Amino acid sequence: MQRDMKWKTLKSEYIIRRPWLTARRDTVELPTGVVNDEYYVLEYPTWVNVIAVTGGGEYVMIRQYRHGIGRTGIEIVAGVCEPGEQPEAAARRELMEETGYSGGTWRELMTVSANTSTMNNVCHCFLATGVERKGGQHLDRTEDIEVRVMTENEVFGLLADGKILQSLMAAPLWKHFYEKQRGG
């Protein structure tokens, strides 16, 4: 029988509560009796991303600047679930808003965590095949996104060359290409 390793939260206080940054400091007690007075957790909403492939086998990617690392790069579509919104609905909305593509056949490829140690959310990763361009972009005022339709070889090349840096995007892409190679 395995022992319960869950920590007990003795105290919790918010340090900052902003729309895109919520951090709290917990005082926790480990099962061993050790107390950690300063354990920090970042709270985020549920995230989604989507690998979108057209009926012709092209990948709908986006290009945007990421201020955290100071670089512009190619990515898959991603976003957050609005309160009460189901992950697939959020992924479909984000794909339409960021690229103008929709439709197709959807399945959840995997669920991942950016950092299980200090972040409280997960990212649901979807594969949408047979998507079509149905309209234009509907970007938020703080988004500056270019749509790039790329071949499978181009996307795999970016991934293999380490040019897709965002781990929550690289992981489902690696899984997708692994499944394609295995015939799944």
Short mmCIF file of N, CA, C and O in Angstrom, two decimals, residues 3-69:
data_model
loop_
_atom_site.label_atom_id
_atom_site.label_comp_id
_atom_site.label_asym_id
_atom_site.label_seq_id
_atom_site.Cartn_x
_atom_site.Cartn_y
_atom_site.Cartn_z
N ARG A 3 1.73 5.18 0.69
CA ARG A 3 1.35 6.19 1.69
C ARG A 3 0.80 7.43 1.00
O ARG A 3 1.17 7.76 -0.11
N ASP A 4 -0.08 8.12 1.69
CA ASP A 4 -0.64 9.38 1.20
C ASP A 4 0.44 10.45 1.34
O ASP A 4 0.99 10.66 2.41
N MET A 5 0.78 11.10 0.25
CA MET A 5 1.84 12.11 0.27
C MET A 5 1.29 13.53 0.19
O MET A 5 2.06 14.48 0.04
N LYS A 6 -0.03 13.69 0.26
CA LYS A 6 -0.64 15.01 0.13
C LYS A 6 -0.23 15.93 1.28
O LYS A 6 -0.18 15.52 2.44
N TRP A 7 0.04 17.18 0.92
CA TRP A 7 0.39 18.18 1.92
C TRP A 7 -0.89 18.78 2.50
O TRP A 7 -1.90 18.90 1.81
N LYS A 8 -0.78 19.24 3.73
CA LYS A 8 -1.89 19.92 4.40
C LYS A 8 -1.64 21.43 4.33
O LYS A 8 -0.57 21.90 4.71
N THR A 9 -2.62 22.17 3.83
CA THR A 9 -2.50 23.63 3.77
C THR A 9 -2.94 24.20 5.11
O THR A 9 -4.09 24.06 5.52
N LEU A 10 -1.99 24.86 5.78
CA LEU A 10 -2.26 25.45 7.09
C LEU A 10 -2.74 26.89 6.98
O LEU A 10 -3.52 27.37 7.81
N LYS A 11 -2.25 27.58 5.96
CA LYS A 11 -2.57 28.99 5.76
C LYS A 11 -2.36 29.31 4.29
O LYS A 11 -1.46 28.76 3.64
N SER A 12 -3.17 30.22 3.78
CA SER A 12 -3.04 30.62 2.38
C SER A 12 -3.37 32.10 2.27
O SER A 12 -4.37 32.55 2.84
N GLU A 13 -2.53 32.85 1.56
CA GLU A 13 -2.80 34.28 1.35
C GLU A 13 -2.40 34.68 -0.07
O GLU A 13 -1.42 34.19 -0.61
N TYR A 14 -3.21 35.56 -0.65
CA TYR A 14 -2.91 36.04 -2.00
C TYR A 14 -1.94 37.20 -1.94
O TYR A 14 -2.11 38.13 -1.16
N ILE A 15 -0.94 37.11 -2.79
CA ILE A 15 0.07 38.17 -2.92
C ILE A 15 -0.36 39.17 -3.98
O ILE A 15 -0.22 40.37 -3.82
N ILE A 16 -0.91 38.63 -5.08
CA ILE A 16 -1.40 39.46 -6.17
C ILE A 16 -2.54 38.73 -6.85
O ILE A 16 -2.49 37.52 -7.02
N ARG A 17 -3.56 39.50 -7.22
CA ARG A 17 -4.71 38.97 -7.95
C ARG A 17 -5.03 39.92 -9.09
O ARG A 17 -5.69 40.93 -8.89
N ARG A 18 -4.51 39.59 -10.25
CA ARG A 18 -4.73 40.37 -11.46
C ARG A 18 -5.29 39.42 -12.52
O ARG A 18 -5.16 38.21 -12.40
N PRO A 19 -5.87 39.97 -13.61
CA PRO A 19 -6.45 39.07 -14.62
C PRO A 19 -5.46 38.04 -15.18
O PRO A 19 -5.84 36.92 -15.44
N TRP A 20 -4.20 38.38 -15.34
CA TRP A 20 -3.25 37.44 -15.94
C TRP A 20 -2.13 37.04 -14.98
O TRP A 20 -1.16 36.41 -15.39
N LEU A 21 -2.26 37.40 -13.72
CA LEU A 21 -1.26 36.99 -12.73
C LEU A 21 -1.91 36.92 -11.35
O LEU A 21 -2.30 37.94 -10.79
N THR A 22 -2.06 35.70 -10.88
CA THR A 22 -2.56 35.48 -9.53
C THR A 22 -1.55 34.58 -8.82
O THR A 22 -1.23 33.49 -9.31
N ALA A 23 -1.04 35.07 -7.70
CA ALA A 23 -0.05 34.30 -6.94
C ALA A 23 -0.45 34.26 -5.48
O ALA A 23 -0.90 35.27 -4.92
N ARG A 24 -0.27 33.09 -4.89
CA ARG A 24 -0.56 32.96 -3.47
C ARG A 24 0.62 32.30 -2.76
O ARG A 24 1.40 31.57 -3.36
N ARG A 25 0.69 32.62 -1.47
CA ARG A 25 1.72 32.02 -0.61
C ARG A 25 0.99 31.11 0.38
O ARG A 25 0.13 31.56 1.13
N ASP A 26 1.35 29.83 0.36
CA ASP A 26 0.76 28.86 1.27
C ASP A 26 1.78 28.48 2.34
O ASP A 26 2.99 28.42 2.08
N THR A 27 1.27 28.19 3.53
CA THR A 27 2.04 27.52 4.57
C THR A 27 1.52 26.09 4.56
O THR A 27 0.31 25.87 4.73
N VAL A 28 2.41 25.14 4.32
CA VAL A 28 1.99 23.74 4.16
C VAL A 28 2.75 22.84 5.13
O VAL A 28 3.88 23.13 5.53
N GLU A 29 2.08 21.76 5.48
CA GLU A 29 2.72 20.74 6.32
C GLU A 29 2.80 19.45 5.51
O GLU A 29 1.78 18.95 5.02
N LEU A 30 4.01 18.92 5.39
CA LEU A 30 4.22 17.66 4.69
C LEU A 30 3.82 16.50 5.60
O LEU A 30 3.77 16.67 6.82
N PRO A 31 3.54 15.32 5.05
CA PRO A 31 3.20 14.17 5.87
C PRO A 31 4.28 13.81 6.90
O PRO A 31 4.00 13.20 7.92
N THR A 32 5.50 14.26 6.64
CA THR A 32 6.61 13.99 7.56
C THR A 32 6.58 14.91 8.78
O THR A 32 7.37 14.75 9.70
N GLY A 33 5.68 15.92 8.76
CA GLY A 33 5.59 16.88 9.85
C GLY A 33 6.36 18.16 9.59
O GLY A 33 6.21 19.14 10.33
N VAL A 34 7.16 18.20 8.55
CA VAL A 34 7.91 19.40 8.20
C VAL A 34 6.93 20.47 7.72
O VAL A 34 6.02 20.19 6.93
N VAL A 35 7.11 21.71 8.18
CA VAL A 35 6.27 22.83 7.76
C VAL A 35 7.10 23.75 6.86
O VAL A 35 8.22 24.13 7.20
N ASN A 36 6.53 24.07 5.71
CA ASN A 36 7.14 25.03 4.78
C ASN A 36 6.29 26.28 4.84
O ASN A 36 5.12 26.27 4.43
N ASP A 37 6.87 27.37 5.37
CA ASP A 37 6.13 28.63 5.54
C ASP A 37 5.92 29.40 4.25
O ASP A 37 5.08 30.30 4.21
N GLU A 38 6.71 29.12 3.24
CA GLU A 38 6.64 29.90 2.00
C GLU A 38 6.62 28.98 0.78
O GLU A 38 7.65 28.73 0.17
N TYR A 39 5.43 28.51 0.43
CA TYR A 39 5.28 27.74 -0.80
C TYR A 39 4.38 28.56 -1.73
O TYR A 39 3.26 28.91 -1.37
N TYR A 40 4.91 28.90 -2.91
CA TYR A 40 4.21 29.80 -3.82
C TYR A 40 3.52 29.03 -4.94
O TYR A 40 4.11 28.11 -5.53
N VAL A 41 2.29 29.44 -5.22
CA VAL A 41 1.50 28.82 -6.28
C VAL A 41 0.98 29.92 -7.20
O VAL A 41 0.46 30.93 -6.73
N LEU A 42 1.13 29.70 -8.50
CA LEU A 42 0.57 30.60 -9.51
C LEU A 42 -0.75 30.00 -9.97
O LEU A 42 -0.80 28.83 -10.36
N GLU A 43 -1.81 30.78 -9.92
CA GLU A 43 -3.12 30.31 -10.33
C GLU A 43 -3.44 30.85 -11.72
O GLU A 43 -3.29 32.05 -11.98
N TYR A 44 -3.86 29.95 -12.60
CA TYR A 44 -4.23 30.32 -13.96
C TYR A 44 -5.52 29.61 -14.33
O TYR A 44 -5.83 28.55 -13.79
N PRO A 45 -6.26 30.14 -15.32
CA PRO A 45 -7.43 29.39 -15.81
C PRO A 45 -6.95 28.18 -16.61
O PRO A 45 -5.76 28.05 -16.93
N THR A 46 -7.87 27.31 -16.94
CA THR A 46 -7.56 26.17 -17.80
C THR A 46 -7.15 26.69 -19.17
O THR A 46 -7.76 27.61 -19.71
N TRP A 47 -6.10 26.09 -19.73
CA TRP A 47 -5.61 26.47 -21.05
C TRP A 47 -6.00 25.42 -22.08
O TRP A 47 -6.26 24.26 -21.74
N VAL A 48 -6.01 25.83 -23.34
CA VAL A 48 -6.25 24.92 -24.46
C VAL A 48 -5.29 25.26 -25.59
O VAL A 48 -4.79 26.38 -25.68
N ASN A 49 -5.01 24.26 -26.43
CA ASN A 49 -4.33 24.53 -27.68
C ASN A 49 -4.83 23.52 -28.71
O ASN A 49 -5.49 22.54 -28.36
N VAL A 50 -4.55 23.80 -29.98
CA VAL A 50 -5.07 22.93 -31.03
C VAL A 50 -4.10 22.83 -32.19
O VAL A 50 -3.58 23.84 -32.68
N ILE A 51 -3.83 21.60 -32.59
CA ILE A 51 -3.12 21.31 -33.83
C ILE A 51 -4.21 21.23 -34.88
O ILE A 51 -5.06 20.34 -34.84
N ALA A 52 -4.22 22.17 -35.81
CA ALA A 52 -5.28 22.24 -36.83
C ALA A 52 -4.70 21.85 -38.19
O ALA A 52 -3.70 22.43 -38.63
N VAL A 53 -5.33 20.88 -38.81
CA VAL A 53 -4.87 20.36 -40.10
C VAL A 53 -6.03 20.47 -41.09
O VAL A 53 -7.14 20.02 -40.80
N THR A 54 -5.75 21.04 -42.24
CA THR A 54 -6.78 21.18 -43.28
C THR A 54 -7.06 19.83 -43.94
O THR A 54 -6.29 18.87 -43.78
N GLY A 55 -8.12 19.79 -44.75
CA GLY A 55 -8.43 18.58 -45.51
C GLY A 55 -7.31 18.19 -46.47
O GLY A 55 -7.16 17.03 -46.80
N GLY A 56 -6.52 19.17 -46.88
CA GLY A 56 -5.39 18.92 -47.78
C GLY A 56 -4.11 18.56 -47.05
O GLY A 56 -3.06 18.42 -47.68
N GLY A 57 -4.18 18.43 -45.73
CA GLY A 57 -3.00 18.02 -44.96
C GLY A 57 -2.07 19.14 -44.56
O GLY A 57 -0.96 18.89 -44.09
N GLU A 58 -2.50 20.40 -44.74
CA GLU A 58 -1.66 21.52 -44.33
C GLU A 58 -1.99 21.91 -42.88
O GLU A 58 -3.13 21.77 -42.44
N TYR A 59 -1.00 22.42 -42.18
CA TYR A 59 -1.13 22.78 -40.78
C TYR A 59 -1.38 24.28 -40.65
O TYR A 59 -0.65 25.08 -41.24
N VAL A 60 -2.39 24.63 -39.89
CA VAL A 60 -2.73 26.03 -39.66
C VAL A 60 -1.97 26.46 -38.41
O VAL A 60 -2.30 26.06 -37.29
N MET A 61 -0.93 27.25 -38.60
CA MET A 61 -0.07 27.71 -37.53
C MET A 61 -0.21 29.22 -37.40
O MET A 61 -0.78 29.88 -38.26
N ILE A 62 0.31 29.74 -36.31
CA ILE A 62 0.31 31.19 -36.13
C ILE A 62 1.73 31.65 -35.82
O ILE A 62 2.56 30.90 -35.30
N ARG A 63 1.97 32.90 -36.14
CA ARG A 63 3.26 33.53 -35.85
C ARG A 63 2.98 34.74 -34.99
O ARG A 63 2.13 35.58 -35.35
N GLN A 64 3.67 34.82 -33.84
CA GLN A 64 3.47 35.97 -32.96
C GLN A 64 4.69 36.19 -32.07
O GLN A 64 5.49 35.29 -31.87
N TYR A 65 4.77 37.40 -31.55
CA TYR A 65 5.83 37.78 -30.63
C TYR A 65 5.47 37.33 -29.23
O TYR A 65 4.32 37.47 -28.80
N ARG A 66 6.45 36.80 -28.50
CA ARG A 66 6.26 36.40 -27.10
C ARG A 66 7.22 37.21 -26.24
O ARG A 66 8.43 37.00 -26.25
N HIS A 67 6.66 38.16 -25.51
CA HIS A 67 7.46 39.12 -24.75
C HIS A 67 8.30 38.47 -23.66
O HIS A 67 9.40 38.94 -23.36
N GLY A 68 7.81 37.39 -23.05
CA GLY A 68 8.55 36.73 -21.98
C GLY A 68 9.94 36.31 -22.39
O GLY A 68 10.90 36.43 -21.61
N ILE A 69 10.09 35.81 -23.61
CA ILE A 69 11.42 35.41 -24.10
C ILE A 69 11.95 36.37 -25.15
O ILE A 69 13.05 36.18 -25.66
#
